[in-house]
Short mmCIF file of C-alpha atoms in Angstrom, two decimals:
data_model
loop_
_atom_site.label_atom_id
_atom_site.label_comp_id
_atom_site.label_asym_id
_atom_site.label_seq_id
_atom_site.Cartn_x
_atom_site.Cartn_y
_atom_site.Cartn_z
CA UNK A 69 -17.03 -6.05 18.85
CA UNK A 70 -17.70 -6.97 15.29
CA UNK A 71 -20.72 -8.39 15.50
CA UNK A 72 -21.97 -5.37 17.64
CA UNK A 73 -20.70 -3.62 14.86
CA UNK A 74 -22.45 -5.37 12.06
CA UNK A 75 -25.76 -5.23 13.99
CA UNK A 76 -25.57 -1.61 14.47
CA UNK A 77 -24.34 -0.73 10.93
CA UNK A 78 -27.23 -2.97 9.57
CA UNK A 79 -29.88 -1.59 12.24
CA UNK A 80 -28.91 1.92 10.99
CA UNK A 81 -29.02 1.33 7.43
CA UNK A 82 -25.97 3.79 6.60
CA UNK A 83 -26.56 4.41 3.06
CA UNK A 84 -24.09 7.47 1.77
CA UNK A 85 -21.52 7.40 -0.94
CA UNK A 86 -21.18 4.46 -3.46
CA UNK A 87 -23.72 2.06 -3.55
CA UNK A 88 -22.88 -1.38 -3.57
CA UNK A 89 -25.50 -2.87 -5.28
CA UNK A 90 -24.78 -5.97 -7.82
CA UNK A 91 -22.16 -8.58 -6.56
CA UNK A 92 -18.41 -7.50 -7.29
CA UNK A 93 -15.58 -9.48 -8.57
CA UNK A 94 -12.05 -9.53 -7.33
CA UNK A 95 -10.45 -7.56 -10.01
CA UNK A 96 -13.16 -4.79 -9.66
CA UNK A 97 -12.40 -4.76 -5.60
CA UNK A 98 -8.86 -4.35 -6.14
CA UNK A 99 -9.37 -1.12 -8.36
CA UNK A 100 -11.93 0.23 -6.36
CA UNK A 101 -9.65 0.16 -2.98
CA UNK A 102 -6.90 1.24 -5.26
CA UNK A 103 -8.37 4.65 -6.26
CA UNK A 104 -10.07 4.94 -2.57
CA UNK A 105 -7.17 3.96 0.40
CA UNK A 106 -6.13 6.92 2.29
CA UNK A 107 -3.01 5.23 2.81
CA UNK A 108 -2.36 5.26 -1.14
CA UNK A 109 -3.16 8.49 -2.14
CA UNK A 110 -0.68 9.77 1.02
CA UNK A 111 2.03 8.00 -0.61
CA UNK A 112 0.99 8.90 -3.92
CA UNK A 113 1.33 12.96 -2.41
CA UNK A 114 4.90 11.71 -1.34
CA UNK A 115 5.73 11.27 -5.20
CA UNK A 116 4.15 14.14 -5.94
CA UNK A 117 6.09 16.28 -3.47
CA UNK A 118 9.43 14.52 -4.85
CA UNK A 119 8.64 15.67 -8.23
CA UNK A 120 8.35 19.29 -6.79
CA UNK A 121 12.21 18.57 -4.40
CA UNK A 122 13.28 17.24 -8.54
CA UNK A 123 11.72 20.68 -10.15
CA UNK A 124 13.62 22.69 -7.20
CA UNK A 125 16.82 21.13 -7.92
CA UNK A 126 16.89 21.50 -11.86
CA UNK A 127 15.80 25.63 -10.53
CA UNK A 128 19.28 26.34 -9.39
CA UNK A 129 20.91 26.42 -12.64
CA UNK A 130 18.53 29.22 -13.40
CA UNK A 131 19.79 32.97 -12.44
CA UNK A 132 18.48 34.69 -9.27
CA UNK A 133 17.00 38.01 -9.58
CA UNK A 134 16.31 40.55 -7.03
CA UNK A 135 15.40 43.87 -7.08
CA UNK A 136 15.43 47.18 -4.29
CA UNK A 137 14.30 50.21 -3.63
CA UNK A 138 14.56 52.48 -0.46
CA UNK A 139 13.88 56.06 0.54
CA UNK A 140 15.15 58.19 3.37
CA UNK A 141 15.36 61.47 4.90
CA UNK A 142 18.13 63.50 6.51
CA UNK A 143 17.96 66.39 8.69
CA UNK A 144 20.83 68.94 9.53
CA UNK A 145 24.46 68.15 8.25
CA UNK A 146 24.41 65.42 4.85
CA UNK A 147 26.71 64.40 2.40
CA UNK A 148 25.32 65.36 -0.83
CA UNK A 149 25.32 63.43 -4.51
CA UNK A 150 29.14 65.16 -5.02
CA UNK A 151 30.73 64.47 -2.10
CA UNK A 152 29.98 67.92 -0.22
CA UNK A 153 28.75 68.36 3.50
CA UNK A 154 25.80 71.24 3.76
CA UNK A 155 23.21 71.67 5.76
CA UNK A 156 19.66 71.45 5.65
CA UNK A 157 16.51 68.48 5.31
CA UNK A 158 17.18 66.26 2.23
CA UNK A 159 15.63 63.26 0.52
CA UNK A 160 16.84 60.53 -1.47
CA UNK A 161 15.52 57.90 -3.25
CA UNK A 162 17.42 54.60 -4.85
CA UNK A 163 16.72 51.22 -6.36
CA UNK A 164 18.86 49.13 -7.75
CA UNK A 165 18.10 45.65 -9.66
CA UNK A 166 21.20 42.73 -9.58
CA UNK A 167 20.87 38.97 -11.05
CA UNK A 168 23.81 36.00 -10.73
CA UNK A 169 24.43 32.57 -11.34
CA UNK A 170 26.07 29.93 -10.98
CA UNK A 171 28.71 28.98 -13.49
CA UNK A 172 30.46 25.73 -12.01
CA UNK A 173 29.99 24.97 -8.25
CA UNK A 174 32.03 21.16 -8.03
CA UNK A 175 28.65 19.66 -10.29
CA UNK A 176 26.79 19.43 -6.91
CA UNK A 177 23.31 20.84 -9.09
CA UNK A 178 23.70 18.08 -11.75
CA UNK A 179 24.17 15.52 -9.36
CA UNK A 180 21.57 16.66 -7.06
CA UNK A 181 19.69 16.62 -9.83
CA UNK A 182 20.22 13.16 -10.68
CA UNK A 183 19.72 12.43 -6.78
CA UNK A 184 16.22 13.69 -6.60
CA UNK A 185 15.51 11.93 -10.15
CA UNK A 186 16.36 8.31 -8.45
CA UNK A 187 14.36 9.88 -5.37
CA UNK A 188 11.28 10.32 -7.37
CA UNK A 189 11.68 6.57 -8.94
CA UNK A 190 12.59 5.18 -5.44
CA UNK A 191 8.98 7.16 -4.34
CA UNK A 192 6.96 5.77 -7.19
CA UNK A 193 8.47 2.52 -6.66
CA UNK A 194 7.14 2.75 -2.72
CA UNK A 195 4.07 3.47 -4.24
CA UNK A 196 3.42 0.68 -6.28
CA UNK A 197 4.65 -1.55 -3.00
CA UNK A 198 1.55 -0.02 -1.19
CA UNK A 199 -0.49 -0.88 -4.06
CA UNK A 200 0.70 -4.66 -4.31
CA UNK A 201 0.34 -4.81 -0.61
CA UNK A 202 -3.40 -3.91 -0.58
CA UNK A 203 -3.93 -5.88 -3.45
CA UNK A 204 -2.85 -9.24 -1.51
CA UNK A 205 -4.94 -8.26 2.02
CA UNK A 206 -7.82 -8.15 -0.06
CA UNK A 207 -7.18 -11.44 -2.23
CA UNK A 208 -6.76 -12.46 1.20
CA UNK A 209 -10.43 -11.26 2.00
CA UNK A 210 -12.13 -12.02 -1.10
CA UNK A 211 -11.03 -15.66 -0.40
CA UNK A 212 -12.47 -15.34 3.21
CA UNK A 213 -15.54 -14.53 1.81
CA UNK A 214 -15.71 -17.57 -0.66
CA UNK A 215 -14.66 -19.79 2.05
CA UNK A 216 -17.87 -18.97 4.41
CA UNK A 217 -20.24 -18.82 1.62
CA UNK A 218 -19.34 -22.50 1.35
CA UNK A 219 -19.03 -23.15 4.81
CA UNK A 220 -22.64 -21.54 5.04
CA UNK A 221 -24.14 -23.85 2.20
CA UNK A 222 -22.81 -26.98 3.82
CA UNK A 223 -24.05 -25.91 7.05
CA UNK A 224 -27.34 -25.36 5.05
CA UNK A 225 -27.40 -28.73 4.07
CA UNK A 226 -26.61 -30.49 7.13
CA UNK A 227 -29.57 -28.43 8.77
CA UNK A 228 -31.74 -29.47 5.76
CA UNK A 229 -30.86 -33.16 6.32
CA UNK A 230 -31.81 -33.13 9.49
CA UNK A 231 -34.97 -31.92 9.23
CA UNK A 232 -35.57 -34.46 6.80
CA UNK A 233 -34.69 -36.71 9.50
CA UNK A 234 -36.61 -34.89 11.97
CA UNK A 235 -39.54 -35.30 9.42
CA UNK A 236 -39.48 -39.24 8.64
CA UNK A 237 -38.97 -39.57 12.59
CA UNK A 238 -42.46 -37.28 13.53
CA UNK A 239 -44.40 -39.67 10.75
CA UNK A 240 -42.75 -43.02 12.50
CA UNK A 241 -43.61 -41.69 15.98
CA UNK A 242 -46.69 -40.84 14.62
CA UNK A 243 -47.77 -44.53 13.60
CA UNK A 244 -46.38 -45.40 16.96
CA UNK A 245 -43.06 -47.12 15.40
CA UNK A 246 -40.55 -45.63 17.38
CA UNK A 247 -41.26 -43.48 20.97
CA UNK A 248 -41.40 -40.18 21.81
CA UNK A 249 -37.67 -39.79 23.32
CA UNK A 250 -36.15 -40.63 19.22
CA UNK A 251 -37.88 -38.10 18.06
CA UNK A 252 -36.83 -35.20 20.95
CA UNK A 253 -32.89 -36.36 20.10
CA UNK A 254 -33.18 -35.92 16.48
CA UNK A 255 -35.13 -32.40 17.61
CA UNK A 256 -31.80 -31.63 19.29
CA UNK A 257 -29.91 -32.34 16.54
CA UNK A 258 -32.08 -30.32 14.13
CA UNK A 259 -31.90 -27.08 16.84
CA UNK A 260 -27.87 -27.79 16.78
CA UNK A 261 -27.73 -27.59 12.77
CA UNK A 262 -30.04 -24.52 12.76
CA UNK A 263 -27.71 -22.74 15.41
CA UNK A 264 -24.56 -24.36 13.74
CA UNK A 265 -26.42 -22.27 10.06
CA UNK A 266 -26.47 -18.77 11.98
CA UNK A 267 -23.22 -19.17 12.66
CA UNK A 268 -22.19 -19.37 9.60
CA UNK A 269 -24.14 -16.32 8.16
CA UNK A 270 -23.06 -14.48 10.68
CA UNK A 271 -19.51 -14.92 10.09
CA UNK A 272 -20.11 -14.43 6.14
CA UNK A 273 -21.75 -11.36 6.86
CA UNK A 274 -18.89 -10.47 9.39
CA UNK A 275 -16.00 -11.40 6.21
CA UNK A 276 -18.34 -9.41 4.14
CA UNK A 277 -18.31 -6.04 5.89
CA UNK A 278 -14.85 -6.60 6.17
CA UNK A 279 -13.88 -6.75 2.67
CA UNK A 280 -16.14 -3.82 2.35
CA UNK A 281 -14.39 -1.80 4.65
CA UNK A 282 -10.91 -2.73 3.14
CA UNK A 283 -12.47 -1.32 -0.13
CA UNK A 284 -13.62 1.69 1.12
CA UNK A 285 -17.26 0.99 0.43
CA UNK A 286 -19.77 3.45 2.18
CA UNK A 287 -22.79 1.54 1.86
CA UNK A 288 -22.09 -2.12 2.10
CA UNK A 289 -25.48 -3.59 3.08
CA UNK A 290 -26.40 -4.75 0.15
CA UNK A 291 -22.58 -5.97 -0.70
CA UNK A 292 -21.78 -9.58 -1.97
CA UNK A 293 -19.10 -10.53 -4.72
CA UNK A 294 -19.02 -13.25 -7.83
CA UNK A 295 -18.16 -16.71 -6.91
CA UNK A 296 -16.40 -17.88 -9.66
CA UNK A 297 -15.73 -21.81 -10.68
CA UNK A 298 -12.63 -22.67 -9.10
CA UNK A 299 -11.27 -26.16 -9.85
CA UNK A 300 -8.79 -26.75 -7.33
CA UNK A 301 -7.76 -30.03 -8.78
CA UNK A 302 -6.73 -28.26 -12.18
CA UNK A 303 -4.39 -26.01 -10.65
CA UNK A 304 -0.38 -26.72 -10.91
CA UNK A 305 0.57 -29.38 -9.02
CA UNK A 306 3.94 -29.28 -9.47
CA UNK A 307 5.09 -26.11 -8.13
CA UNK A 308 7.69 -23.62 -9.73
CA UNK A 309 10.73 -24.29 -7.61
CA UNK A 310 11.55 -21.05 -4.98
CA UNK A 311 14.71 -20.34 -6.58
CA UNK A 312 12.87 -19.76 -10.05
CA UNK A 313 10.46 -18.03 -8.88
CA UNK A 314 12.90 -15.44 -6.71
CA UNK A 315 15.31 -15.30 -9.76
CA UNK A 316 11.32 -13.82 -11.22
CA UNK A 317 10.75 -11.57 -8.46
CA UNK A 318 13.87 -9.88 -7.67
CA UNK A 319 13.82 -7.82 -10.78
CA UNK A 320 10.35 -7.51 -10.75
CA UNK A 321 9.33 -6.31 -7.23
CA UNK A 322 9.25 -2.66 -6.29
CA UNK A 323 10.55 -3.35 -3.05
CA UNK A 324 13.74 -4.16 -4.17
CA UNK A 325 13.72 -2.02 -7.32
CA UNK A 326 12.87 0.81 -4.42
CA UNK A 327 15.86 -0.21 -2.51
CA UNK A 328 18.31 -0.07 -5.40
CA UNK A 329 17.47 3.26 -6.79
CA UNK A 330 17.68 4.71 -2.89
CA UNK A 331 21.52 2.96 -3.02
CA UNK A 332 21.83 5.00 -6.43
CA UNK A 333 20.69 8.35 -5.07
CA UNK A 334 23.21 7.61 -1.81
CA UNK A 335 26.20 7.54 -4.40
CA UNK A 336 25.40 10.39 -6.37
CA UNK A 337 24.64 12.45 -2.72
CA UNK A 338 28.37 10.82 -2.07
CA UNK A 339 29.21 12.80 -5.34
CA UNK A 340 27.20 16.15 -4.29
CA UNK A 341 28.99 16.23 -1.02
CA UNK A 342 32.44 15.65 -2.35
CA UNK A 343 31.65 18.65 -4.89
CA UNK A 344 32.58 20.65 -1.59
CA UNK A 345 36.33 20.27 -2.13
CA UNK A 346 35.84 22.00 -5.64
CA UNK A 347 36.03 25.92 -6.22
CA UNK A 348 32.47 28.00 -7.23
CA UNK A 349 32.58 30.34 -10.20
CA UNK A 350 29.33 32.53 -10.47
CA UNK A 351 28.35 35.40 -12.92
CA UNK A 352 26.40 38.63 -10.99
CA UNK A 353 24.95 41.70 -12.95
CA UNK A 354 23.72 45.12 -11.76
CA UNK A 355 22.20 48.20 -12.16
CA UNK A 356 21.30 50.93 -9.80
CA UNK A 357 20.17 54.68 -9.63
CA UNK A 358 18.86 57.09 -7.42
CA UNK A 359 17.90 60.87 -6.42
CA UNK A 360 19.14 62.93 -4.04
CA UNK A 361 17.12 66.47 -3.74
CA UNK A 362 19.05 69.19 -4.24
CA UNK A 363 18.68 71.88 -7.31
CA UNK A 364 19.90 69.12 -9.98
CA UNK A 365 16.70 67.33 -12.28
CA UNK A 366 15.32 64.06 -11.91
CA UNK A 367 16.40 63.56 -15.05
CA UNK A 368 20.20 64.74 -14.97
CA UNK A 369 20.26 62.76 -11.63
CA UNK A 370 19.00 59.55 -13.04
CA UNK A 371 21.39 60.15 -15.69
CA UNK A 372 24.69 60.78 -14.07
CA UNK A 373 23.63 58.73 -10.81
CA UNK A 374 23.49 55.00 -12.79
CA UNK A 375 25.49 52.67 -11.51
CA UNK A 376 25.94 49.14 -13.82
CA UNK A 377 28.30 46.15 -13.01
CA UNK A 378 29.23 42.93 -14.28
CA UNK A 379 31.22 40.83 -11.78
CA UNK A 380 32.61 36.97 -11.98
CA UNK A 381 32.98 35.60 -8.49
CA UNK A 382 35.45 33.08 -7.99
CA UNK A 383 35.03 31.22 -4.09
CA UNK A 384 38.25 28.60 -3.32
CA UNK A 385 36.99 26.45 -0.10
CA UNK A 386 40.65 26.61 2.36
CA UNK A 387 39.40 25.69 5.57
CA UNK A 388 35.49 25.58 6.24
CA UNK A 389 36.23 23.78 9.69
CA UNK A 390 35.78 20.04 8.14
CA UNK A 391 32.39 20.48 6.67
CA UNK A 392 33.01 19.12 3.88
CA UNK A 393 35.00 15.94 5.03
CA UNK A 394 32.77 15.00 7.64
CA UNK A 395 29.64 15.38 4.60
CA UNK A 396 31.76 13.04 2.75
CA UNK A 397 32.20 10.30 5.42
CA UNK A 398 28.36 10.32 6.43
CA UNK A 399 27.50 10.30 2.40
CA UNK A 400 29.90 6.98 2.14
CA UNK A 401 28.06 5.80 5.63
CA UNK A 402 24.57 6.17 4.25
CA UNK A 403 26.11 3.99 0.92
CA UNK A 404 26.79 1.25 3.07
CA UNK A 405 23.84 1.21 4.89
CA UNK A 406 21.80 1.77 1.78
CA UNK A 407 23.75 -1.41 0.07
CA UNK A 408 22.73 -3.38 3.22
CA UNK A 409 19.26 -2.48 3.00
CA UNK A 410 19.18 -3.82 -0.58
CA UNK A 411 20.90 -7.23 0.80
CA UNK A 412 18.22 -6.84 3.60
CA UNK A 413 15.74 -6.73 1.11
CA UNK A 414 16.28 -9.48 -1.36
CA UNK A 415 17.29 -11.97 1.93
CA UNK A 416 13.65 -10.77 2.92
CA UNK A 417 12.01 -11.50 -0.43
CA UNK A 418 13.78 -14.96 -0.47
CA UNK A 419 12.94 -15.82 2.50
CA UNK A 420 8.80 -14.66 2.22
CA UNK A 421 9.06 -16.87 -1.45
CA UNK A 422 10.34 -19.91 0.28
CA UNK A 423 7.89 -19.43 2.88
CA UNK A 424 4.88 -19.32 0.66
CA UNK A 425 6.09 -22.29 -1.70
CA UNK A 426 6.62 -24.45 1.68
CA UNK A 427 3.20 -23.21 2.82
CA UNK A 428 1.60 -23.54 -0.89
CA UNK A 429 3.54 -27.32 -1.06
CA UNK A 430 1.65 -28.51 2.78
CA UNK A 431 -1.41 -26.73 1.90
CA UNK A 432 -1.30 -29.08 -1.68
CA UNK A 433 -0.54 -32.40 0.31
CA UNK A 434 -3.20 -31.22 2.93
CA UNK A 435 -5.77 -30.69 0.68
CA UNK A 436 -5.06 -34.21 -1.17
CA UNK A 437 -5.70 -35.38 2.57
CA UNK A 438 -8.51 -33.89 3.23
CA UNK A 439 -10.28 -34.69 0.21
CA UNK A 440 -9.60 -38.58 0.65
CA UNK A 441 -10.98 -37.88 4.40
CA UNK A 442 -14.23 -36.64 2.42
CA UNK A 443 -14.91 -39.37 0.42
CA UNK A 444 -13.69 -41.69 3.74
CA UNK A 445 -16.41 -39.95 5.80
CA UNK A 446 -19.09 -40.21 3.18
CA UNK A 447 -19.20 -44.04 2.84
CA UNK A 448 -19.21 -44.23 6.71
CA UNK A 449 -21.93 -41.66 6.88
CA UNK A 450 -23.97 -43.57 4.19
CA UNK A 451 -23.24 -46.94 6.24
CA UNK A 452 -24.73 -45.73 9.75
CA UNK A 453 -27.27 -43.38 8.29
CA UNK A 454 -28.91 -46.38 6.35
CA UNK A 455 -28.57 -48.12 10.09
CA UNK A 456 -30.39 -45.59 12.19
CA UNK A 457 -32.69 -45.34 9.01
CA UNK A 458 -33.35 -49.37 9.99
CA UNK A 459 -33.58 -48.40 13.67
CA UNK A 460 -30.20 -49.97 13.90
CA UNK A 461 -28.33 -47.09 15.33
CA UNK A 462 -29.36 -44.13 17.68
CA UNK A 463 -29.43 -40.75 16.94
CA UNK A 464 -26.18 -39.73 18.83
CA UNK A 465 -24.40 -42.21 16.37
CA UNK A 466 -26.00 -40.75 13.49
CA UNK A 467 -25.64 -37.39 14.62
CA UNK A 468 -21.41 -38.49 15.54
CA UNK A 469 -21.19 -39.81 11.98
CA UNK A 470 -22.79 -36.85 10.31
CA UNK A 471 -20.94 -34.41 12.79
CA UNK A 472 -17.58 -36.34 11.43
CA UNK A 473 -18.53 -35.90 7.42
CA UNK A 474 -19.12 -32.21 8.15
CA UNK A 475 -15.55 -31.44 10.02
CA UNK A 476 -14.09 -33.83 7.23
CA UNK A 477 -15.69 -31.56 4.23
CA UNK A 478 -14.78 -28.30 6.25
CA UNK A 479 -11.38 -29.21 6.77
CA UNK A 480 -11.38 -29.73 3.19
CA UNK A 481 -12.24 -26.15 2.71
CA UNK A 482 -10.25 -24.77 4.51
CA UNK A 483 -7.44 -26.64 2.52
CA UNK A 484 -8.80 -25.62 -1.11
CA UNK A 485 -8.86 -21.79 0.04
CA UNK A 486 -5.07 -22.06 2.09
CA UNK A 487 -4.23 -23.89 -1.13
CA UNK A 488 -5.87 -21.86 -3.83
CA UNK A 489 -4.47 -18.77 -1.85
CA UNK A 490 -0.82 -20.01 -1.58
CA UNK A 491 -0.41 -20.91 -5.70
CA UNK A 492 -2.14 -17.11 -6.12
CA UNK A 493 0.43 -15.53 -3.92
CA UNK A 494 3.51 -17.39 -5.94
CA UNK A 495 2.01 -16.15 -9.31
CA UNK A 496 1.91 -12.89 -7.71
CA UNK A 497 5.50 -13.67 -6.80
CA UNK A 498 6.00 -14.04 -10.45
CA UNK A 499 4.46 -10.93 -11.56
CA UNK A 500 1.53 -12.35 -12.44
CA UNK A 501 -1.88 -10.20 -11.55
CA UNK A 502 -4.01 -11.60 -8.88
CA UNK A 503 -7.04 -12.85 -10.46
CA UNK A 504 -9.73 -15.69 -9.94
#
């Protein structure tokens, strides 16, 4: 499916957006995904939107104010404005404007307020996990890409040496020195390397289009990032121990920082809940006038029909059929979950650090291996290819010992990248930026 993909993306020529020309290093992939995943700006509307639940909170210690008008219409017998039945059609017309607010209400708006505060951190905290998450898949990818560039240049180079072989074996055939049938197996071998070299691009081009993607690039064709000098062998060798490195992490990693401020919020909701059990004083003001028909002016009726009041309103809770208890048993519920979730969390991180320094530790003795497997391979490569050079070997020995040296010095890329990757992942364990 992928490469169907890349053929018809590449056939198509789908060219809208950004352009991706020049080659693109891993810091300037990072902030380009950054300011382009979906994903991220989602949770990045989440904060937002907490912000707005934190402005709504602080609102209730503001006064409400309403105001009302109406109009109506009797026929037959009415009361009128003095208290006197008559009949006949009459209209009246009233409005009336009132405002209250709260006073003292058991502190549940001060501690909501501080519960949407620790909300909003708890958000932006979730939001910088997303961003450290993305920033690791596409260290992750980056690395992919570096690792078949290299796999394509040795693959390169074992097709070239072979048709250097193929070349020195078509002049020896030609001065009748060795038969026909040597130079059709070292043909093989040359057809083998070539295939062996479009693998490679293929699956460079493949990694390519799907660090691309990860970034959010629209046109990707022309796409290809800086390989910078890594030297492997001047990286730490001795590793931080796991312990250090968590004692780094778990006051420096959103994920838990997220966790803690949630456990925060959970105690002061414990706090809003239990601000139930307290009585609710409130201050209310209003005003209201009207006309009623009738022989009396608009003005002597607006004048002797205003109505003003100022009122304090005092609310004791009795009975309110356990509300408030049972609000108080599921806040102290959600606490305790909320505490395990932060135990959850740092067991988690522990356990993902120990993981990575074991796999950064095999990936260091591995690529130790691997490179003492190169240098192995090369000296028995150099011994049989000056052999078959002398006619003292065929070319499915050659080809063996050359087939051997290129799995050895693949092997031993795949351990610099697992290696290089696993020392950048502890460093970002220790709050270091990912970087090349």
């Amino acid at each position: 499916m992928k490469h169907l993909l890349f053929f018809l993306v590449t056939s198509l020529g789908i060219s809208t957006g950004l352009s991706a020309q020049g080659v693109w290093t891993l810091e300037q992939c990072i902030d380009h995904a950054l300011k382009q995943n979906v994903s991220l700006q989602q949770a990045d509307l989440n904060r937002v939107n907490q912000g707005i639940s934190l402005d709504r909170a602080k609102s209730q210690r503001l006064p409400g104010v309403y105001a009302s008008a109406s109009a109506a219409s009797s026929f037959g017998q009415s009361m009128n404005n003095q208290g006197y039945y008559e009949y006949g059609n009459s209209q009246s017309y009233s409005g009336s404007l009132s405002a209250s607010m709260p006073l003292f209400s058991g502190f549940q708006i001060s501690n909501t307020i501080k519960a949407q505060e620790l909300n909003l951190k708890a958000s932006l905290e979730d939001l910088k996990k997303a961003r450290e998450s993305l920033s690791v898949t596409i260290a992750s990818a980056y690395l992919q890409v570096l690792f078949n560039k290299e796999l394509l240049q040795l693959a390169k180079d074992q097709e070239a040496l072979s048709l250097q072989q193929l070349d020195r074996y078509q002049s020896m055939a030609a001065l009748g020195k060795i038969p026909e049938g040597q130079v059709s197996e070292i043909k093989a071998l040359y057809a083998n390397n070539q295939l062996e070299t479009s693998r490679a691009q293929s699956n460079l081009q493949l990694s390519l289009l799907d660090l691309a993607q990860l970034i959010e690039l629209d046109d990707w064709t022309s796409f290809d990032i800086v390989v910078p000098a890594i030297d492997v062998k001047a990286l730490a060798l001795q590793l931080t121990p796991a312990d250090e490195i968590y004692n780094s992490a778990v006051s420096l990693k959103p994920v838990v920082k997220a966790s803690e401020l949630r456990l925060e919020q959970n105690e002061r909701q414990l706090k809003v809940a239990e601000g139930g059990y307290y009585p609710s004083l409130s201050l209310g003001a209003s005003y209201g006038n009207g006309y009623y028909g009738g022989n009396m002016s608009l003005a002597d009726q607006l004048s002797k029909n205003a109505r003003t009041s100022l009122h304090l309103s005092l609310s004791v809770p009795l009975f309110n059929r356990f509300e408030t208890s049972n609000s108080v048993k599921s806040a102290k519920l959600a606490i305790r979950n909320a505490e395990l979730e932060v135990e959850n969390t740092k067991k988690t991180l522990y356990k993902e650090i120990q993981q990575a320094w074991f796999n950064a530790s095999t990936a260091m003795d591995r690529f130790k291996a691997s490179n003492e497997s190169v240098e192995q391979s090369k000296i028995a490569f150099r011994f049989t290819e000056e052999k078959f050079n002398n006619a003292r070997a065929t070319a499915y020995e050659y080809d063996e010992a050359r087939t051997k040296l290129a799995s050895a010095q693949s092997n031993l890329l795949q351990a610099k990248y697992n290696y290089l990757f696993s020392v950048k992942i502890l460093d970002f364990y220790k709050g270091e930026p990912l970087a090349l």
